[in-house]
PDB file of C-alpha atoms in Angstrom:
ATOM      1  CA  UNK A   1      -6.664 -35.934  35.572  1.00 46.00           C
ATOM      2  CA  UNK A   2      -5.577 -36.724  39.137  1.00 48.00           C
ATOM      3  CA  UNK A   3      -7.176 -39.226  41.511  1.00 52.00           C
ATOM      4  CA  UNK A   4      -6.440 -40.063  45.141  1.00 51.00           C
ATOM      5  CA  UNK A   5      -4.675 -43.253  46.294  1.00 55.00           C
ATOM      6  CA  UNK A   6      -3.714 -44.535  49.728  1.00 53.00           C
ATOM      7  CA  UNK A   7      -0.150 -45.340  48.626  1.00 61.00           C
ATOM      8  CA  UNK A   8       0.441 -41.798  47.419  1.00 63.00           C
ATOM      9  CA  UNK A   9       0.575 -39.400  50.412  1.00 65.00           C
ATOM     10  CA  UNK A  10      -0.534 -36.550  48.173  1.00 71.00           C
ATOM     11  CA  UNK A  11      -3.229 -38.673  46.540  1.00 70.00           C
ATOM     12  CA  UNK A  12      -2.252 -38.075  42.892  1.00 76.00           C
ATOM     13  CA  UNK A  13      -2.627 -40.216  39.764  1.00 76.00           C
ATOM     14  CA  UNK A  14      -2.097 -39.321  36.134  1.00 77.00           C
ATOM     15  CA  UNK A  15      -4.558 -40.461  33.472  1.00 80.00           C
ATOM     16  CA  UNK A  16      -3.651 -39.944  29.786  1.00 78.00           C
ATOM     17  CA  UNK A  17      -5.582 -40.508  26.567  1.00 74.00           C
ATOM     18  CA  UNK A  18      -3.730 -41.639  23.426  1.00 72.00           C
ATOM     19  CA  UNK A  19      -5.012 -41.226  19.874  1.00 65.00           C
ATOM     20  CA  UNK A  20      -3.442 -42.694  16.714  1.00 62.00           C
ATOM     21  CA  UNK A  21      -2.086 -40.231  14.159  1.00 62.00           C
ATOM     22  CA  UNK A  22      -4.056 -40.117  10.942  1.00 62.00           C
ATOM     23  CA  UNK A  23      -2.380 -40.988   7.687  1.00 59.00           C
ATOM     24  CA  UNK A  24      -3.144 -38.490   4.889  1.00 58.00           C
ATOM     25  CA  UNK A  25      -4.658 -41.270   2.799  1.00 57.00           C
ATOM     26  CA  UNK A  26      -7.259 -41.841   5.545  1.00 57.00           C
ATOM     27  CA  UNK A  27      -8.325 -38.200   5.803  1.00 57.00           C
ATOM     28  CA  UNK A  28     -11.815 -37.349   4.604  1.00 56.00           C
ATOM     29  CA  UNK A  29     -12.030 -34.706   1.875  1.00 55.00           C
ATOM     30  CA  UNK A  30     -13.223 -31.992   2.210  1.00 58.00           C
ATOM     31  CA  UNK A  31     -11.627 -31.243   5.563  1.00 61.00           C
ATOM     32  CA  UNK A  32     -13.540 -29.734   8.459  1.00 69.00           C
ATOM     33  CA  UNK A  33     -13.829 -25.973   8.813  1.00 80.00           C
ATOM     34  CA  UNK A  34     -10.852 -25.580  11.169  1.00 88.00           C
ATOM     35  CA  UNK A  35      -8.283 -27.561   9.145  1.00 90.00           C
ATOM     36  CA  UNK A  36      -6.134 -26.881   6.086  1.00 92.00           C
ATOM     37  CA  UNK A  37      -3.754 -29.171   4.216  1.00 92.00           C
ATOM     38  CA  UNK A  38      -0.204 -28.429   3.027  1.00 94.00           C
ATOM     39  CA  UNK A  39       2.444 -30.464   1.225  1.00 93.00           C
ATOM     40  CA  UNK A  40       6.163 -29.759   1.498  1.00 94.00           C
ATOM     41  CA  UNK A  41       9.445 -30.833  -0.031  1.00 93.00           C
ATOM     42  CA  UNK A  42      11.911 -32.631   2.324  1.00 90.00           C
ATOM     43  CA  UNK A  43      13.431 -29.229   3.229  1.00 90.00           C
ATOM     44  CA  UNK A  44       9.931 -28.037   4.264  1.00 91.00           C
ATOM     45  CA  UNK A  45       9.326 -25.646   1.356  1.00 94.00           C
ATOM     46  CA  UNK A  46       5.647 -25.420   0.448  1.00 95.00           C
ATOM     47  CA  UNK A  47       4.604 -27.257  -2.722  1.00 95.00           C
ATOM     48  CA  UNK A  48       0.837 -27.216  -2.199  1.00 94.00           C
ATOM     49  CA  UNK A  49      -1.389 -25.133   0.078  1.00 94.00           C
ATOM     50  CA  UNK A  50      -5.115 -25.573   0.578  1.00 90.00           C
ATOM     51  CA  UNK A  51      -7.229 -22.592  -0.533  1.00 92.00           C
ATOM     52  CA  UNK A  52      -8.991 -22.539   2.847  1.00 91.00           C
ATOM     53  CA  UNK A  53      -5.870 -21.041   4.468  1.00 93.00           C
ATOM     54  CA  UNK A  54      -7.059 -17.615   3.309  1.00 93.00           C
ATOM     55  CA  UNK A  55     -10.064 -17.693   5.644  1.00 92.00           C
ATOM     56  CA  UNK A  56      -7.810 -18.422   8.658  1.00 92.00           C
ATOM     57  CA  UNK A  57      -4.620 -16.464   8.000  1.00 93.00           C
ATOM     58  CA  UNK A  58      -5.274 -14.184   5.008  1.00 93.00           C
ATOM     59  CA  UNK A  59      -2.695 -15.812   2.717  1.00 94.00           C
ATOM     60  CA  UNK A  60      -3.411 -16.997  -0.795  1.00 93.00           C
ATOM     61  CA  UNK A  61      -1.676 -20.291  -1.753  1.00 94.00           C
ATOM     62  CA  UNK A  62       0.770 -18.405  -3.990  1.00 94.00           C
ATOM     63  CA  UNK A  63       2.004 -16.432  -0.948  1.00 93.00           C
ATOM     64  CA  UNK A  64       3.480 -19.641   0.512  1.00 94.00           C
ATOM     65  CA  UNK A  65       4.471 -21.705  -2.537  1.00 94.00           C
ATOM     66  CA  UNK A  66       8.262 -22.050  -2.734  1.00 94.00           C
ATOM     67  CA  UNK A  67       8.826 -20.691   0.792  1.00 94.00           C
ATOM     68  CA  UNK A  68       9.863 -22.600   3.905  1.00 93.00           C
ATOM     69  CA  UNK A  69       7.184 -23.179   6.509  1.00 90.00           C
ATOM     70  CA  UNK A  70       9.694 -22.032   9.144  1.00 90.00           C
ATOM     71  CA  UNK A  71       9.381 -18.473   7.780  1.00 91.00           C
ATOM     72  CA  UNK A  72       5.785 -18.346   9.009  1.00 93.00           C
ATOM     73  CA  UNK A  73       6.038 -19.381  12.655  1.00 91.00           C
ATOM     74  CA  UNK A  74       6.666 -17.236  15.731  1.00 92.00           C
ATOM     75  CA  UNK A  75      10.346 -17.069  16.695  1.00 89.00           C
ATOM     76  CA  UNK A  76       9.618 -18.199  20.266  1.00 92.00           C
ATOM     77  CA  UNK A  77       8.184 -21.495  18.944  1.00 93.00           C
ATOM     78  CA  UNK A  78      11.241 -22.405  16.859  1.00 91.00           C
ATOM     79  CA  UNK A  79      12.766 -24.929  19.282  1.00 92.00           C
ATOM     80  CA  UNK A  80       9.492 -26.807  19.810  1.00 92.00           C
ATOM     81  CA  UNK A  81       8.970 -27.112  16.049  1.00 92.00           C
ATOM     82  CA  UNK A  82      12.552 -28.274  15.523  1.00 91.00           C
ATOM     83  CA  UNK A  83      12.013 -31.121  18.016  1.00 93.00           C
ATOM     84  CA  UNK A  84       8.783 -32.152  16.318  1.00 93.00           C
ATOM     85  CA  UNK A  85      10.338 -32.351  12.856  1.00 88.00           C
ATOM     86  CA  UNK A  86      13.385 -34.270  14.139  1.00 91.00           C
ATOM     87  CA  UNK A  87      10.919 -36.811  15.486  1.00 92.00           C
ATOM     88  CA  UNK A  88       9.194 -36.818  12.095  1.00 91.00           C
ATOM     89  CA  UNK A  89      12.346 -37.886  10.253  1.00 89.00           C
ATOM     90  CA  UNK A  90      13.070 -40.539  12.882  1.00 90.00           C
ATOM     91  CA  UNK A  91       9.574 -42.079  13.147  1.00 90.00           C
ATOM     92  CA  UNK A  92       7.800 -41.104   9.931  1.00 89.00           C
ATOM     93  CA  UNK A  93       4.994 -39.226  11.729  1.00 90.00           C
ATOM     94  CA  UNK A  94       4.905 -36.466  14.304  1.00 91.00           C
ATOM     95  CA  UNK A  95       2.572 -33.943  15.869  1.00 91.00           C
ATOM     96  CA  UNK A  96       3.611 -30.515  17.076  1.00 94.00           C
ATOM     97  CA  UNK A  97       2.681 -28.630  20.193  1.00 94.00           C
ATOM     98  CA  UNK A  98       0.438 -25.621  19.788  1.00 95.00           C
ATOM     99  CA  UNK A  99       2.482 -22.974  18.001  1.00 96.00           C
ATOM    100  CA  UNK A 100       1.837 -19.566  16.525  1.00 96.00           C
ATOM    101  CA  UNK A 101       1.387 -19.393  12.756  1.00 96.00           C
ATOM    102  CA  UNK A 102       1.854 -15.779  11.635  1.00 94.00           C
ATOM    103  CA  UNK A 103      -1.125 -14.145   9.909  1.00 94.00           C
ATOM    104  CA  UNK A 104      -0.640 -12.156   6.723  1.00 92.00           C
ATOM    105  CA  UNK A 105      -1.692  -8.745   8.045  1.00 91.00           C
ATOM    106  CA  UNK A 106      -0.254  -9.037  11.552  1.00 92.00           C
ATOM    107  CA  UNK A 107      -0.668 -11.185  14.638  1.00 93.00           C
ATOM    108  CA  UNK A 108      -0.903 -14.982  14.674  1.00 94.00           C
ATOM    109  CA  UNK A 109      -3.185 -18.002  14.926  1.00 96.00           C
ATOM    110  CA  UNK A 110      -2.544 -20.967  17.238  1.00 97.00           C
ATOM    111  CA  UNK A 111      -2.109 -24.152  15.183  1.00 96.00           C
ATOM    112  CA  UNK A 112      -1.356 -27.838  15.822  1.00 95.00           C
ATOM    113  CA  UNK A 113       0.283 -29.623  12.878  1.00 94.00           C
ATOM    114  CA  UNK A 114       0.290 -33.356  12.245  1.00 92.00           C
ATOM    115  CA  UNK A 115       3.070 -34.217   9.760  1.00 93.00           C
ATOM    116  CA  UNK A 116       3.543 -37.452   7.802  1.00 91.00           C
ATOM    117  CA  UNK A 117       6.647 -38.424   5.834  1.00 90.00           C
ATOM    118  CA  UNK A 118       5.737 -39.746   2.384  1.00 87.00           C
ATOM    119  CA  UNK A 119       8.183 -42.187   0.808  1.00 82.00           C
ATOM    120  CA  UNK A 120       9.004 -42.378  -2.884  1.00 76.00           C
ATOM    121  CA  UNK A 121       7.735 -45.308  -4.949  1.00 73.00           C
ATOM    122  CA  UNK A 122      10.876 -47.381  -4.331  1.00 73.00           C
ATOM    123  CA  UNK A 123      10.924 -46.426  -0.642  1.00 67.00           C
ATOM    124  CA  UNK A 124      14.568 -45.378  -0.647  1.00 71.00           C
ATOM    125  CA  UNK A 125      14.150 -41.785   0.474  1.00 79.00           C
ATOM    126  CA  UNK A 126      11.369 -39.396   1.537  1.00 81.00           C
ATOM    127  CA  UNK A 127       9.535 -37.795  -1.341  1.00 87.00           C
ATOM    128  CA  UNK A 128       7.406 -35.181   0.435  1.00 90.00           C
ATOM    129  CA  UNK A 129       5.836 -34.243   3.756  1.00 92.00           C
ATOM    130  CA  UNK A 130       2.071 -33.854   4.120  1.00 92.00           C
ATOM    131  CA  UNK A 131       0.797 -31.695   6.987  1.00 93.00           C
ATOM    132  CA  UNK A 132      -2.682 -31.501   8.472  1.00 92.00           C
ATOM    133  CA  UNK A 133      -2.919 -28.137  10.214  1.00 94.00           C
ATOM    134  CA  UNK A 134      -5.602 -27.794  12.891  1.00 93.00           C
ATOM    135  CA  UNK A 135      -6.530 -24.181  13.711  1.00 95.00           C
ATOM    136  CA  UNK A 136      -7.316 -23.777  17.417  1.00 94.00           C
ATOM    137  CA  UNK A 137      -7.876 -20.009  17.727  1.00 94.00           C
ATOM    138  CA  UNK A 138      -8.718 -16.851  15.894  1.00 93.00           C
ATOM    139  CA  UNK A 139      -6.186 -14.157  14.999  1.00 93.00           C
ATOM    140  CA  UNK A 140      -4.523 -12.685  18.094  1.00 93.00           C
ATOM    141  CA  UNK A 141      -2.526  -9.444  18.421  1.00 91.00           C
ATOM    142  CA  UNK A 142      -3.475  -8.462  14.901  1.00 88.00           C
ATOM    143  CA  UNK A 143      -1.699  -5.109  15.202  1.00 86.00           C
ATOM    144  CA  UNK A 144       1.750  -6.728  15.672  1.00 85.00           C
ATOM    145  CA  UNK A 145       4.079  -7.368  12.700  1.00 86.00           C
ATOM    146  CA  UNK A 146       6.558 -10.106  13.646  1.00 79.00           C
ATOM    147  CA  UNK A 147       8.192 -10.990  10.311  1.00 80.00           C
ATOM    148  CA  UNK A 148       8.921  -9.681   6.821  1.00 78.00           C
ATOM    149  CA  UNK A 149       6.415 -12.189   5.381  1.00 79.00           C
ATOM    150  CA  UNK A 150       3.624 -10.207   7.019  1.00 82.00           C
ATOM    151  CA  UNK A 151       2.218  -7.126   5.355  1.00 70.00           C
ATOM    152  CA  UNK A 152       0.370  -4.245   6.974  1.00 54.00           C
ATOM    153  CA  UNK A 153      -3.232  -3.928   5.949  1.00 57.00           C
ATOM    154  CA  UNK A 154      -4.033  -0.886   3.811  1.00 51.00           C
ATOM    155  CA  UNK A 155      -6.690   1.070   5.723  1.00 50.00           C
ATOM    156  CA  UNK A 156      -6.801   4.413   3.901  1.00 51.00           C
ATOM    157  CA  UNK A 157      -7.492   4.793   0.240  1.00 55.00           C
ATOM    158  CA  UNK A 158      -4.741   6.494  -1.759  1.00 57.00           C
ATOM    159  CA  UNK A 159      -5.108  10.281  -1.835  1.00 59.00           C
ATOM    160  CA  UNK A 160      -5.697  11.785  -5.232  1.00 61.00           C
ATOM    161  CA  UNK A 161      -3.264  14.404  -6.398  1.00 60.00           C
ATOM    162  CA  UNK A 162      -4.328  17.969  -5.592  1.00 59.00           C
ATOM    163  CA  UNK A 163      -2.190  19.432  -8.373  1.00 60.00           C
ATOM    164  CA  UNK A 164      -4.353  20.063 -11.451  1.00 61.00           C
ATOM    165  CA  UNK A 165      -3.336  18.272 -14.589  1.00 63.00           C
ATOM    166  CA  UNK A 166      -2.687  20.514 -17.591  1.00 57.00           C
ATOM    167  CA  UNK A 167      -3.943  18.996 -20.793  1.00 62.00           C
ATOM    168  CA  UNK A 168      -1.893  21.450 -22.851  1.00 62.00           C
ATOM    169  CA  UNK A 169       1.298  23.212 -21.850  1.00 60.00           C
ATOM    170  CA  UNK A 170       0.932  27.003 -22.280  1.00 62.00           C
ATOM    171  CA  UNK A 171       3.090  28.441 -25.092  1.00 62.00           C
ATOM    172  CA  UNK A 172       5.739  30.934 -23.990  1.00 63.00           C
ATOM    173  CA  UNK A 173       7.573  32.538 -26.930  1.00 63.00           C
ATOM    174  CA  UNK A 174      11.336  32.777 -26.739  1.00 66.00           C
ATOM    175  CA  UNK A 175      13.357  35.880 -27.542  1.00 63.00           C
ATOM    176  CA  UNK A 176      14.383  34.546 -30.936  1.00 64.00           C
ATOM    177  CA  UNK A 177      10.757  33.867 -31.855  1.00 60.00           C
ATOM    178  CA  UNK A 178       9.757  37.380 -30.781  1.00 60.00           C
ATOM    179  CA  UNK A 179      12.469  38.913 -32.993  1.00 61.00           C
ATOM    180  CA  UNK A 180      11.142  37.023 -35.985  1.00 60.00           C
ATOM    181  CA  UNK A 181       7.617  38.311 -35.463  1.00 59.00           C
ATOM    182  CA  UNK A 182       6.758  41.333 -37.628  1.00 61.00           C
ATOM    183  CA  UNK A 183       5.190  44.139 -35.639  1.00 55.00           C
ATOM    184  CA  UNK A 184       2.329  45.856 -37.466  1.00 59.00           C
ATOM    185  CA  UNK A 185       1.422  49.396 -36.423  1.00 55.00           C
ATOM    186  CA  UNK A 186      -2.195  50.454 -36.684  1.00 53.00           C
ATOM    187  CA  UNK A 187      -3.352  53.708 -38.273  1.00 54.00           C
ATOM    188  CA  UNK A 188      -3.746  56.764 -36.112  1.00 51.00           C
ATOM    189  CA  UNK A 189      -7.466  56.720 -36.649  1.00 52.00           C
ATOM    190  CA  UNK A 190      -7.677  53.220 -35.227  1.00 56.00           C
ATOM    191  CA  UNK A 191      -5.464  53.979 -32.226  1.00 52.00           C
ATOM    192  CA  UNK A 192      -6.387  57.505 -31.039  1.00 52.00           C
ATOM    193  CA  UNK A 193     -10.001  57.885 -29.925  1.00 55.00           C
ATOM    194  CA  UNK A 194     -12.163  60.136 -32.065  1.00 57.00           C
ATOM    195  CA  UNK A 195     -12.888  62.574 -29.243  1.00 53.00           C
ATOM    196  CA  UNK A 196      -9.176  63.224 -28.722  1.00 50.00           C
ATOM    197  CA  UNK A 197      -8.534  63.787 -32.423  1.00 52.00           C
ATOM    198  CA  UNK A 198     -11.164  66.565 -32.671  1.00 54.00           C
ATOM    199  CA  UNK A 199     -10.283  68.371 -29.436  1.00 54.00           C
ATOM    200  CA  UNK A 200      -7.636  70.874 -30.696  1.00 60.00           C
ATOM    201  CA  UNK A 201      -6.550  73.826 -28.493  1.00 60.00           C
ATOM    202  CA  UNK A 202      -8.231  77.195 -29.419  1.00 61.00           C
ATOM    203  CA  UNK A 203      -6.594  80.557 -28.524  1.00 61.00           C
ATOM    204  CA  UNK A 204      -8.761  83.036 -26.573  1.00 59.00           C
ATOM    205  CA  UNK A 205      -6.847  86.226 -27.519  1.00 58.00           C
ATOM    206  CA  UNK A 206      -9.341  87.265 -30.192  1.00 58.00           C
ATOM    207  CA  UNK A 207     -12.236  87.070 -27.775  1.00 58.00           C
ATOM    208  CA  UNK A 208     -10.547  89.115 -25.019  1.00 56.00           C
ATOM    209  CA  UNK A 209      -8.644  91.827 -26.973  1.00 61.00           C
ATOM    210  CA  UNK A 210     -10.490  93.719 -29.694  1.00 62.00           C
ATOM    211  CA  UNK A 211      -8.839  94.003 -33.100  1.00 65.00           C
ATOM    212  CA  UNK A 212      -6.673  97.044 -33.699  1.00 65.00           C
ATOM    213  CA  UNK A 213      -8.179  99.983 -35.759  1.00 65.00           C
ATOM    214  CA  UNK A 214      -6.859 103.246 -37.236  1.00 63.00           C
ATOM    215  CA  UNK A 215      -8.466 105.291 -34.449  1.00 62.00           C
ATOM    216  CA  UNK A 216      -6.196 103.684 -31.897  1.00 60.00           C
ATOM    217  CA  UNK A 217      -3.181 105.571 -33.272  1.00 58.00           C
ATOM    218  CA  UNK A 218      -4.781 109.012 -32.813  1.00 56.00           C
ATOM    219  CA  UNK A 219      -6.632 108.815 -29.603  1.00 54.00           C
ATOM    220  CA  UNK A 220      -5.858 105.763 -27.542  1.00 53.00           C
ATOM    221  CA  UNK A 221      -2.101 105.716 -27.831  1.00 53.00           C
ATOM    222  CA  UNK A 222      -0.481 109.078 -26.910  1.00 58.00           C
ATOM    223  CA  UNK A 223       3.262 109.655 -27.094  1.00 58.00           C
ATOM    224  CA  UNK A 224       4.955 110.306 -23.754  1.00 58.00           C
ATOM    225  CA  UNK A 225       6.376 113.749 -22.996  1.00 59.00           C
ATOM    226  CA  UNK A 226      10.083 113.993 -22.585  1.00 51.00           C
TER     227      UNK A 226
END
């Protein structure tokens, strides 16, 4: 916010508002609808992830357990996050700028993370890091895949095979099996149709030429003159 002042020729003042960082032990459970909780080892690998992360980013807790939180941020926000976590180890608490937390099926969500360093019981070294993650937007650029931790959403159902399944493979005899098979020949009566068996050729000579008689030698057949 800027306000005018006679001493400033451009009439500018800066007004800032400071808020104390919450300690995880002072956080009310359950968290509000736009917040999820995570716990990390000193090297920032996830040890616990709130179930509510699924409604914001699509991940189940098991998707993040054992993986570094730095695998899930946008590459362009890497330097800003590195500065925030260096401050965390120096001061014990830190808050990040708005950065892009990659969503499971593509795109990202803008998040602000407040991190607290938890000491071991004897206070000699840090035991874990607890992060309150405040979601400040919905999923943006959902069609973009920025990292191998993201998976494309399956839109189409798998196509069923169009090749019919044969319950029984058809039997094709081999040459050796055919040689072993005894061939049985059927009787003629069972093979040749009855109409063909009875249709025998009949000569027509007897019906055209009359039978020879004794008279034919005397009258019909005359010897030729020399």
